CSV table of C-alpha atoms and ligand atoms in Angstrom, one decimal:
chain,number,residue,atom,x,y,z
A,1,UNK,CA,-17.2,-10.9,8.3
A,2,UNK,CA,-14.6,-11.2,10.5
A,3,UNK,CA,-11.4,-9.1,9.0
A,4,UNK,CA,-7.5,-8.8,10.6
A,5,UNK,CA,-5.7,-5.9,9.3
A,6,UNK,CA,-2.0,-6.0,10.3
A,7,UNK,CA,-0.8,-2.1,9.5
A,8,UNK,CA,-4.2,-1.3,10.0
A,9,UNK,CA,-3.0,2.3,11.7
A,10,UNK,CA,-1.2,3.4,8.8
A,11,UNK,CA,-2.5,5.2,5.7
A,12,UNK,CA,-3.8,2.7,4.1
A,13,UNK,CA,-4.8,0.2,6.5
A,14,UNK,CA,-6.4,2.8,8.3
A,15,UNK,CA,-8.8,4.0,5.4
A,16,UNK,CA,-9.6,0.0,5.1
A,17,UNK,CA,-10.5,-0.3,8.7
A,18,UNK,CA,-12.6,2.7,7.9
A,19,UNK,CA,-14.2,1.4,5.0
A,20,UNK,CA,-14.4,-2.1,6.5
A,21,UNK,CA,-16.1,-0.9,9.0
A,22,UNK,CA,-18.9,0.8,7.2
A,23,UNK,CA,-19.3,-2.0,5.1
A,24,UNK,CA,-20.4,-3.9,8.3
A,25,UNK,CA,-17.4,-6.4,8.9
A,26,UNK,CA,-15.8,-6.3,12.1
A,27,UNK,CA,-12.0,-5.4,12.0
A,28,UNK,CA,-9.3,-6.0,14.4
A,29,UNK,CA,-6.4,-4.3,13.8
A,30,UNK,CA,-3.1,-5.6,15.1
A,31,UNK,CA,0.0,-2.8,14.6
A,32,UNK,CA,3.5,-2.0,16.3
A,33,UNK,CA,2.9,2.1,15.6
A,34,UNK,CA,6.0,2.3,14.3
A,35,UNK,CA,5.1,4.3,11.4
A,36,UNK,CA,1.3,4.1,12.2
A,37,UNK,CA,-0.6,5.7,14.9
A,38,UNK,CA,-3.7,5.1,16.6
A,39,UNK,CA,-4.8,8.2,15.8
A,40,UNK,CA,-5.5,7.3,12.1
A,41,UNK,CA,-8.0,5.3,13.7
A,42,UNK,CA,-9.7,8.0,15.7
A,43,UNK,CA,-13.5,7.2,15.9
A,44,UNK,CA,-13.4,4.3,14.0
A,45,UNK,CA,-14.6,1.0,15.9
A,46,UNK,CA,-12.2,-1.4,15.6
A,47,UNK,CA,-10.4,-3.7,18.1
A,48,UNK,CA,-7.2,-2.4,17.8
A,49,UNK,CA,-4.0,-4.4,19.5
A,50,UNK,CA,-0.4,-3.3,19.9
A,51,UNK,CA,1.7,-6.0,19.1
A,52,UNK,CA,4.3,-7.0,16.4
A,53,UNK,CA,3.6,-9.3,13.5
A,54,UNK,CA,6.9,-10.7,14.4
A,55,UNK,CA,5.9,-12.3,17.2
A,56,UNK,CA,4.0,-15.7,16.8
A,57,UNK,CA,2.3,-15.1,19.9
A,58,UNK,CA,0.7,-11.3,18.9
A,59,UNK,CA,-0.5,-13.0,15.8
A,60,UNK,CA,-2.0,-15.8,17.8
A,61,UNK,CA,-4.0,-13.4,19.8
A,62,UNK,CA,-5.4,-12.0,16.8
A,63,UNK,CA,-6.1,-14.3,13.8
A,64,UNK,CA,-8.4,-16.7,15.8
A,65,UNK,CA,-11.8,-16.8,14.0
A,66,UNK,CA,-11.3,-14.2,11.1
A,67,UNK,CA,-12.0,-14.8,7.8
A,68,UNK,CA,-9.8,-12.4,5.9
A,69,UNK,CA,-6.3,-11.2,6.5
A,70,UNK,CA,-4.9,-7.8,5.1
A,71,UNK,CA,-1.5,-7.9,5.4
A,72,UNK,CA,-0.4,-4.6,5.3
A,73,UNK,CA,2.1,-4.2,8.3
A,74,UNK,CA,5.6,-3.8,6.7
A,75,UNK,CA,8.7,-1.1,7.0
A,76,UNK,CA,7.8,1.2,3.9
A,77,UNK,CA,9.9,3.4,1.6
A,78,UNK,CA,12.8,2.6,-0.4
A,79,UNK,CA,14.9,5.1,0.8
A,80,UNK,CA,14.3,4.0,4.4
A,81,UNK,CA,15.6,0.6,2.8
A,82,UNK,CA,18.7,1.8,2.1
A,83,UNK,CA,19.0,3.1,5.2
A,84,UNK,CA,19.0,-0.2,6.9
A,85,UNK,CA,18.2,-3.4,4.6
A,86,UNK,CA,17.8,-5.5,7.5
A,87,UNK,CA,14.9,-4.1,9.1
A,88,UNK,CA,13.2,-3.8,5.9
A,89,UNK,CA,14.1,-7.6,5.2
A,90,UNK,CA,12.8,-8.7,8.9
A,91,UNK,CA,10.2,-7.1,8.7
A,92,UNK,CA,8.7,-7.2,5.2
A,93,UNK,CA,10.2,-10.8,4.4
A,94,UNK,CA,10.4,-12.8,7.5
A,95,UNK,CA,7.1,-10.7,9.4
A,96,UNK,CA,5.0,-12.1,6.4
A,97,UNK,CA,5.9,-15.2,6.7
A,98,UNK,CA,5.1,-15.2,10.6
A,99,UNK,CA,1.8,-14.1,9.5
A,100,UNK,CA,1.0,-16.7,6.9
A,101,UNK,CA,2.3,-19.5,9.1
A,102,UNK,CA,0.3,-17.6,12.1
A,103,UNK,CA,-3.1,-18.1,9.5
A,104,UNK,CA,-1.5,-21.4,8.6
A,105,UNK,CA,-1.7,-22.5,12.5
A,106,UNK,CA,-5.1,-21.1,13.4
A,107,UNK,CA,-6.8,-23.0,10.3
A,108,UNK,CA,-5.6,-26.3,11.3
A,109,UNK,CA,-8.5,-26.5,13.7
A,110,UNK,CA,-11.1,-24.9,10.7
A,111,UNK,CA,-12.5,-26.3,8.1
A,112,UNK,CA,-10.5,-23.7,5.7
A,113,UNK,CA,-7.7,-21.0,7.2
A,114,UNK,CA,-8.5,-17.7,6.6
A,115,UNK,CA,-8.2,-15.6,2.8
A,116,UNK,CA,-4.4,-13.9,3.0
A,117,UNK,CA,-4.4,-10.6,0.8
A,118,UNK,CA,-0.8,-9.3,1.2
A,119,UNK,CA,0.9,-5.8,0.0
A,120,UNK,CA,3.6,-5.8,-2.6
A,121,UNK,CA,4.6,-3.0,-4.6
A,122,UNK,CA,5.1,-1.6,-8.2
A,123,UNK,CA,8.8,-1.3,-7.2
A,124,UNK,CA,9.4,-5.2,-7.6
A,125,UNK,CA,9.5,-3.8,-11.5
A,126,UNK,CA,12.8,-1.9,-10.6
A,127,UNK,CA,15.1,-2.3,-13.9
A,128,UNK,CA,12.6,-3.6,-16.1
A,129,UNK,CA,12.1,-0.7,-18.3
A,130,UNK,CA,9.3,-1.9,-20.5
A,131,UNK,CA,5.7,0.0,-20.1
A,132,UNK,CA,3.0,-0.9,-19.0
A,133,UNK,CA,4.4,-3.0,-16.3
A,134,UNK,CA,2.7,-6.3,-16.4
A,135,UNK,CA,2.8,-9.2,-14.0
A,136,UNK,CA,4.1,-11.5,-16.5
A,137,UNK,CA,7.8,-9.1,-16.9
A,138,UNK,CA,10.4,-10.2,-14.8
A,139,UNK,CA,10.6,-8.7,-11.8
A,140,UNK,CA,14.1,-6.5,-11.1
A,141,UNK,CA,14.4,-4.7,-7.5
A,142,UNK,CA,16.7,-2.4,-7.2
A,143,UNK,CA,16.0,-1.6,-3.3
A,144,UNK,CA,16.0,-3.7,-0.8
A,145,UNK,CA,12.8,-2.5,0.3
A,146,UNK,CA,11.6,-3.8,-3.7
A,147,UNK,CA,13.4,-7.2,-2.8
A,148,UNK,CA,11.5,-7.5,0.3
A,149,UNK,CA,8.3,-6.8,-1.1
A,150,UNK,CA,8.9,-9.6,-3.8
A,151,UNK,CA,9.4,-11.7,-0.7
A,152,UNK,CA,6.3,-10.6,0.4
A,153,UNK,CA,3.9,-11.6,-2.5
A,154,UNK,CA,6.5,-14.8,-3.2
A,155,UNK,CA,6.0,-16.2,0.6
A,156,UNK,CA,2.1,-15.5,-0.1
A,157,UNK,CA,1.9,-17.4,-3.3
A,158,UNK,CA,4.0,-20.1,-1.8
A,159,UNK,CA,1.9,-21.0,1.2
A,160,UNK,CA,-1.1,-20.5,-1.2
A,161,UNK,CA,0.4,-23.3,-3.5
A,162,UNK,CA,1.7,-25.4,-0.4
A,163,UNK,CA,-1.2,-25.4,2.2
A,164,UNK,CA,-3.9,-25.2,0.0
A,165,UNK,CA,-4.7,-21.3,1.4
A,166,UNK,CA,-6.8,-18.8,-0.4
A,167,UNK,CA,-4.2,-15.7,-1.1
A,168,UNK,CA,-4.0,-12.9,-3.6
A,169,UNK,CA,-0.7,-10.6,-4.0
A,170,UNK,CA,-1.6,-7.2,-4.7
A,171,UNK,CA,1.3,-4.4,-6.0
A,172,UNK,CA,0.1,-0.7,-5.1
A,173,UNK,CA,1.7,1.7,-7.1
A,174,UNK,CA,2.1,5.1,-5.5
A,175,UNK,CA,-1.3,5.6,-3.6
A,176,UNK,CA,-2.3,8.4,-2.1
A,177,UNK,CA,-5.2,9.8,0.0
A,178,UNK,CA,-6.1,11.3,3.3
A,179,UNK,CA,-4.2,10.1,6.6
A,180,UNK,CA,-1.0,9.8,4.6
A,181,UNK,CA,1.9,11.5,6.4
A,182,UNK,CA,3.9,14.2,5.4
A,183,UNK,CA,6.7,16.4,7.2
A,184,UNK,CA,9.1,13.2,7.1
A,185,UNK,CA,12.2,12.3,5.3
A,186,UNK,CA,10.5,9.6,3.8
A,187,UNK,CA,7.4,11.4,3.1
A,188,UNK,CA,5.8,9.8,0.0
A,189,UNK,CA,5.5,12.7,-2.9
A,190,UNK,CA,1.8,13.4,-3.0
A,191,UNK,CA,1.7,14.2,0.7
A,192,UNK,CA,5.2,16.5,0.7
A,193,UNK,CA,4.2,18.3,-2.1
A,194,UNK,CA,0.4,19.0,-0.5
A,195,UNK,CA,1.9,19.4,2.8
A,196,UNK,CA,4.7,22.3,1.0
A,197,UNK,CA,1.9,24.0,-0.8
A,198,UNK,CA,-0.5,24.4,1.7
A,199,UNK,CA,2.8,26.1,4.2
A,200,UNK,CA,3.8,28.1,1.3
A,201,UNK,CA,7.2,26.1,1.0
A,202,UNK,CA,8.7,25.3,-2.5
A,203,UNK,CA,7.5,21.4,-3.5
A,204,UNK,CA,10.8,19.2,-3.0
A,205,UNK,CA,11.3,17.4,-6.4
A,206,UNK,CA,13.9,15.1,-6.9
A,207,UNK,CA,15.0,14.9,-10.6
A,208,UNK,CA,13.5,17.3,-13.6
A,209,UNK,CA,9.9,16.1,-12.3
A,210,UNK,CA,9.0,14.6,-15.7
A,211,UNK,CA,9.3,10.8,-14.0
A,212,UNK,CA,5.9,9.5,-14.0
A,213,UNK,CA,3.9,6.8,-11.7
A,214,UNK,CA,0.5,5.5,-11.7
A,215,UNK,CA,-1.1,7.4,-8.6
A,216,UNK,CA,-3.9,5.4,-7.1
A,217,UNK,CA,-6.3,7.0,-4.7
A,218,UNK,CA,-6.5,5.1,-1.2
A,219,UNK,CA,-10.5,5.4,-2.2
A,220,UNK,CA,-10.0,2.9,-4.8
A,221,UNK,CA,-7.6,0.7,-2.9
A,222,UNK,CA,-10.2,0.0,-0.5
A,223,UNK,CA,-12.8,-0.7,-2.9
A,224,UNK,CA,-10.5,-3.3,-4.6
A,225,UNK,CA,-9.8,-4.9,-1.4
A,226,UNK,CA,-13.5,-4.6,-0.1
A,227,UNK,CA,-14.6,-6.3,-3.2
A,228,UNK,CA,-11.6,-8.7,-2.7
A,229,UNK,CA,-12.5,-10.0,1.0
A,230,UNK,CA,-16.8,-9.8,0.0
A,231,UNK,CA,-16.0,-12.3,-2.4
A,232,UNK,CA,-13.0,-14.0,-1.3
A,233,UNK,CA,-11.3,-13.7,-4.4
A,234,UNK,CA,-7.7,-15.6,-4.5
A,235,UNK,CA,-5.5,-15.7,-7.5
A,236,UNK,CA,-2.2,-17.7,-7.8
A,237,UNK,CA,-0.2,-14.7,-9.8
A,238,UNK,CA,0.2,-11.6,-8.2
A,239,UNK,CA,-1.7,-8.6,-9.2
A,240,UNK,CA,-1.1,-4.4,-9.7
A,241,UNK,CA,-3.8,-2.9,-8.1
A,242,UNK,CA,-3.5,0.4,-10.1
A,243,UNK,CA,-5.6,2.0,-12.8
A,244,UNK,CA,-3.4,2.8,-15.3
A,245,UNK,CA,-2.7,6.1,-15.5
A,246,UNK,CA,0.7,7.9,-16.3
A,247,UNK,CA,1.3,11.4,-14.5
A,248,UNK,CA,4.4,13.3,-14.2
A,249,UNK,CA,5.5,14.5,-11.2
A,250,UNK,CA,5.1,18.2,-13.0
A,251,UNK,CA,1.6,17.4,-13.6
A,252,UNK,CA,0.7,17.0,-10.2
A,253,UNK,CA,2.2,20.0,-9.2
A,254,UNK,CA,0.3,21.9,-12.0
A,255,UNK,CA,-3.0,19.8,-10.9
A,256,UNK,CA,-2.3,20.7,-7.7
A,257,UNK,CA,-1.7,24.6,-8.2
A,258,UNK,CA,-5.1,24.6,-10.2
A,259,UNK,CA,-6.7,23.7,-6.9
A,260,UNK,CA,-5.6,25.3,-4.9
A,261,UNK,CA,-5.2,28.7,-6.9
A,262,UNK,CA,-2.0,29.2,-6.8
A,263,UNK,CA,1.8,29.0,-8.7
A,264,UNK,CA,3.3,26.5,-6.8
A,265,UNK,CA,7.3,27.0,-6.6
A,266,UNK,CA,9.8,24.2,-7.1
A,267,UNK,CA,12.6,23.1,-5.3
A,268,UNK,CA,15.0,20.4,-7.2
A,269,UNK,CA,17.1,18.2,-5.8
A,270,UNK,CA,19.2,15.0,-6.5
A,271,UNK,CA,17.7,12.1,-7.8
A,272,UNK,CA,17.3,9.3,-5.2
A,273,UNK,CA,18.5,5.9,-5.4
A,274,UNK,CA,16.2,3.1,-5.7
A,275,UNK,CA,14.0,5.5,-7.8
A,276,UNK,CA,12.8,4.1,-11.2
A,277,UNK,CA,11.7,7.1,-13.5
A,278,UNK,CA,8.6,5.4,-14.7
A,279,UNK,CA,5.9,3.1,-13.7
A,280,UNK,CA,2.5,2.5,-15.2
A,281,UNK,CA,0.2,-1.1,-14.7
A,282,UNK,CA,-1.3,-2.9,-17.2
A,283,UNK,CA,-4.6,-3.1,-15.9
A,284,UNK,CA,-5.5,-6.6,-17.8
A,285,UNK,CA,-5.8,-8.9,-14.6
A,286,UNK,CA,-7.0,-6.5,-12.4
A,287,UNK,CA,-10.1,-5.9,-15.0
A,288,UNK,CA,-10.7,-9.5,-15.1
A,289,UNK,CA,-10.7,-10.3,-11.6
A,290,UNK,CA,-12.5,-7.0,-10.3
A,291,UNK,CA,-14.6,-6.2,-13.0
A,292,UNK,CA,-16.9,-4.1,-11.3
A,293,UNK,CA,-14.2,-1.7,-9.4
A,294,UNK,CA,-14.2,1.9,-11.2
A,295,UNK,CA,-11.5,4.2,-10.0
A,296,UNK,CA,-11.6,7.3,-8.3
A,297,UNK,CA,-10.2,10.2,-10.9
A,298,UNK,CA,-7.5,11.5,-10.0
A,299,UNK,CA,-7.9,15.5,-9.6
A,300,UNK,CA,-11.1,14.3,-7.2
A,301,UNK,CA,-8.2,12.6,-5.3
A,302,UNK,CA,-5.9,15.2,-5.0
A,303,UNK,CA,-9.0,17.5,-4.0
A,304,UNK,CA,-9.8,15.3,-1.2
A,305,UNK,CA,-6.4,14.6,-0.2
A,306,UNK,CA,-5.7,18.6,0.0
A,307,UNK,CA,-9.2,18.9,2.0
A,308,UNK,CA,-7.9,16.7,4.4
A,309,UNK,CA,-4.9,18.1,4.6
A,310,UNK,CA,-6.5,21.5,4.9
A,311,UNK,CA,-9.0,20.3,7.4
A,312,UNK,CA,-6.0,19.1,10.0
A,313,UNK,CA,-4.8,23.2,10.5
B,1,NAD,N1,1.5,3.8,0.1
B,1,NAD,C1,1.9,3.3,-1.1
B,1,NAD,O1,2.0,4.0,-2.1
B,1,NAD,C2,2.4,1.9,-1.2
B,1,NAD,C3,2.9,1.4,-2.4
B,1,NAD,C4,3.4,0.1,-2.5
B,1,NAD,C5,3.2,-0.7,-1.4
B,1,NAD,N2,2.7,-0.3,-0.3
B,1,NAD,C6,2.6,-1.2,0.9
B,1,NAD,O2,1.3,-1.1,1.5
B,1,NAD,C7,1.4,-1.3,2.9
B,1,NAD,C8,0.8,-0.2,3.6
B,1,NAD,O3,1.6,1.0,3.3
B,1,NAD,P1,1.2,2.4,3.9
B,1,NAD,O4,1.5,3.4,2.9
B,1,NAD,O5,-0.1,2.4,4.5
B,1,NAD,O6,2.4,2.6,5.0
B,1,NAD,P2,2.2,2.9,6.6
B,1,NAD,O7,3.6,3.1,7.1
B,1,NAD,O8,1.3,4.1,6.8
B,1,NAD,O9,1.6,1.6,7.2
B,1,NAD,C9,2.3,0.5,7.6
B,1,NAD,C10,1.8,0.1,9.0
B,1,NAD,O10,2.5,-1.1,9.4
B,1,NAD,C11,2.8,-0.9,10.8
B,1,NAD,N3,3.9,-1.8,11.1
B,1,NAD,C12,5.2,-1.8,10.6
B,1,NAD,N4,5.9,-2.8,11.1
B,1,NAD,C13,5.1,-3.5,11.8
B,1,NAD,C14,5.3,-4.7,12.6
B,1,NAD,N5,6.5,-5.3,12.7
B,1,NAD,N6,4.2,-5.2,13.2
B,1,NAD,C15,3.0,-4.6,13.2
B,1,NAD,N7,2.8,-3.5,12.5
B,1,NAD,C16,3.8,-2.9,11.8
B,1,NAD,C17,3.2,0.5,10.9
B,1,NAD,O11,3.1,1.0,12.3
B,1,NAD,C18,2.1,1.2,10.0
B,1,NAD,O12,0.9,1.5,10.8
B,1,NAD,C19,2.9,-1.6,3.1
B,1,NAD,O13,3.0,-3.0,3.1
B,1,NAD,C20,3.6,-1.0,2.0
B,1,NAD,O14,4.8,-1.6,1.7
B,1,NAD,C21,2.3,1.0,-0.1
């Protein structure tokens, strides 16, 4: 199959292409780089276009004759959101519409438009303090960047309902995995705290560490999506693509001080805004939709994630 990844030269997207790709679909990859690079993709054969999902023309170019859509191209992080709300809202709110209305106008001349798997994000939970976070609690941003992304999976469902398109609304909580970048401000916390303990810095840890999230490896991502575009699945709710763990940020550190041999030293610092101090997924509707998807375990994860990390130096 024919497969469009917007985003498809950041972490995630790139792993997809990757896994796309040896899956035997054909991947085209459309991405502005502006958090992405084209390294990510290095070796992989994809047809990779610079261009902005913003534009209706870019997206012309590219959804002609796909069957799937992964719609990962967005402006990440909520502390980048904060930052500037307005890029996050143009691009996360208004860039996904472009690109539904963009799969919208290529299947007028098809028999059916193309399947539309958009990105949202455990974030939409904000507030909402109750655990597990299902998708039946009302959602409660408390970042722009959450608000967008409830845009995101909202639009999706919309056009879904409206046009008659085949869409599903995944929300990743925390995933993590090889290609993700560190050495930024808005670094996500698996890949500073890898990237500080491999340099022999102190891990930066906002808080007391005892917050917890649901890390996801990008392994099992991909096989959720993979499984997703193979059998076209659609759902008109959206969907946590997580696994249901619960680790604390001080368990990682410890997990990741047993690997690599060493007593890791911690640096603490303020609390962030936008930050909730839990996050788990009930795991109820992605079981029933992807019954055949087993995760990857998490200290494998981490292992692979500090190999990579180890095998860039
Ligand atoms: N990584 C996580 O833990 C996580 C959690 C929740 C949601 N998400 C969502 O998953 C998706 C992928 O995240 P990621 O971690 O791979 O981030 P990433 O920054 O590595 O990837 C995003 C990609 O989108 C591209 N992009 C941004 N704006 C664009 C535009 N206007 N046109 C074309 N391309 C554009 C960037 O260059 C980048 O390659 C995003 O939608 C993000 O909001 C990620």
């Amino acid at each position: 199959m024919r497969v469009l990844i917007t985003g498809g030269a950041g972490f995630i997207g790139a792993n997809l292409s990757k896994a796309l790709v040896e899956q035997g679909h054909e991947v085209v990859v459309l991405d502005d780089l502006s958090t992405g690079s084209k390294d990510n993709l290095a070796g992989v054969p994809v047809r990779f276009v610079e261009g902005t999902i913003l534009s209706a023309s870019d997206l012309d170019g590219v959804v002609d004759g796909v069957d799937s859509v992964v719609h990962l191209a967005a402006r990440p992080s909520v502390p980048r959101s904060i930052q500037d709300p307005m890029a996050s809202h143009l691009a996360n709110a208004t860039g996904t519409a472009e690109v539904l209305e963009a799969v919208r106008r290529a299947g007028a001349n098809r028999e059916r438009p193309a399947q539309v798997i958009v990105a949202s994000s455990s974030s939409v939970y904000g507030a909402n303090p109750t655990l597990p976070k299902s998708e039946d609690l009302a959602p409660r941003p408390v970042s722009p960047y959450a608000a967008s992304k409830l845009a995101t999976e909202s639009y999706a469902l919309a056009w879904g309902a409206s046009f008659g398109m085949d869409v599903l609304a995944v929300r990743f909580f925390n995933v993590f995995g090889p290609l993700q970048a560190a050495g930024h401000a808005y670094a996500a916390v698996v890949p500073a705290f890898v990237d500080a303990a491999l340099a022999g810095r102190p891990l930066p840890v906002h808080g007391d560490g005892t917050q917890s999230r649901d890390f996801t490896y990008v392994g099992s991502v991909c096989a959720v999506l993979g499984d997703a575009i193979a059998r076209r699945v659609s759902d008109p709710e959206p969907m946590n693509l997580a696994f249901g763990s619960r680790v604390t940020l001080l368990e990682v550190i410890a997990e990741l001080g047993a690997i690599i041999g060493d007593d890791l030293e911690v640096e603490h610092q303020p609390t962030r805004a936008g930050d909730v101090p839990h996050s788990q997924a009930d795991t109820t509707r992605l079981r029933s939709l992807f019954p055949g998807v087993e995760p990857v375990p998490f200290t494998t994860g981490l292992t692979a994630t500090v190999d990579w990390f180890r095998s860039r130096d």
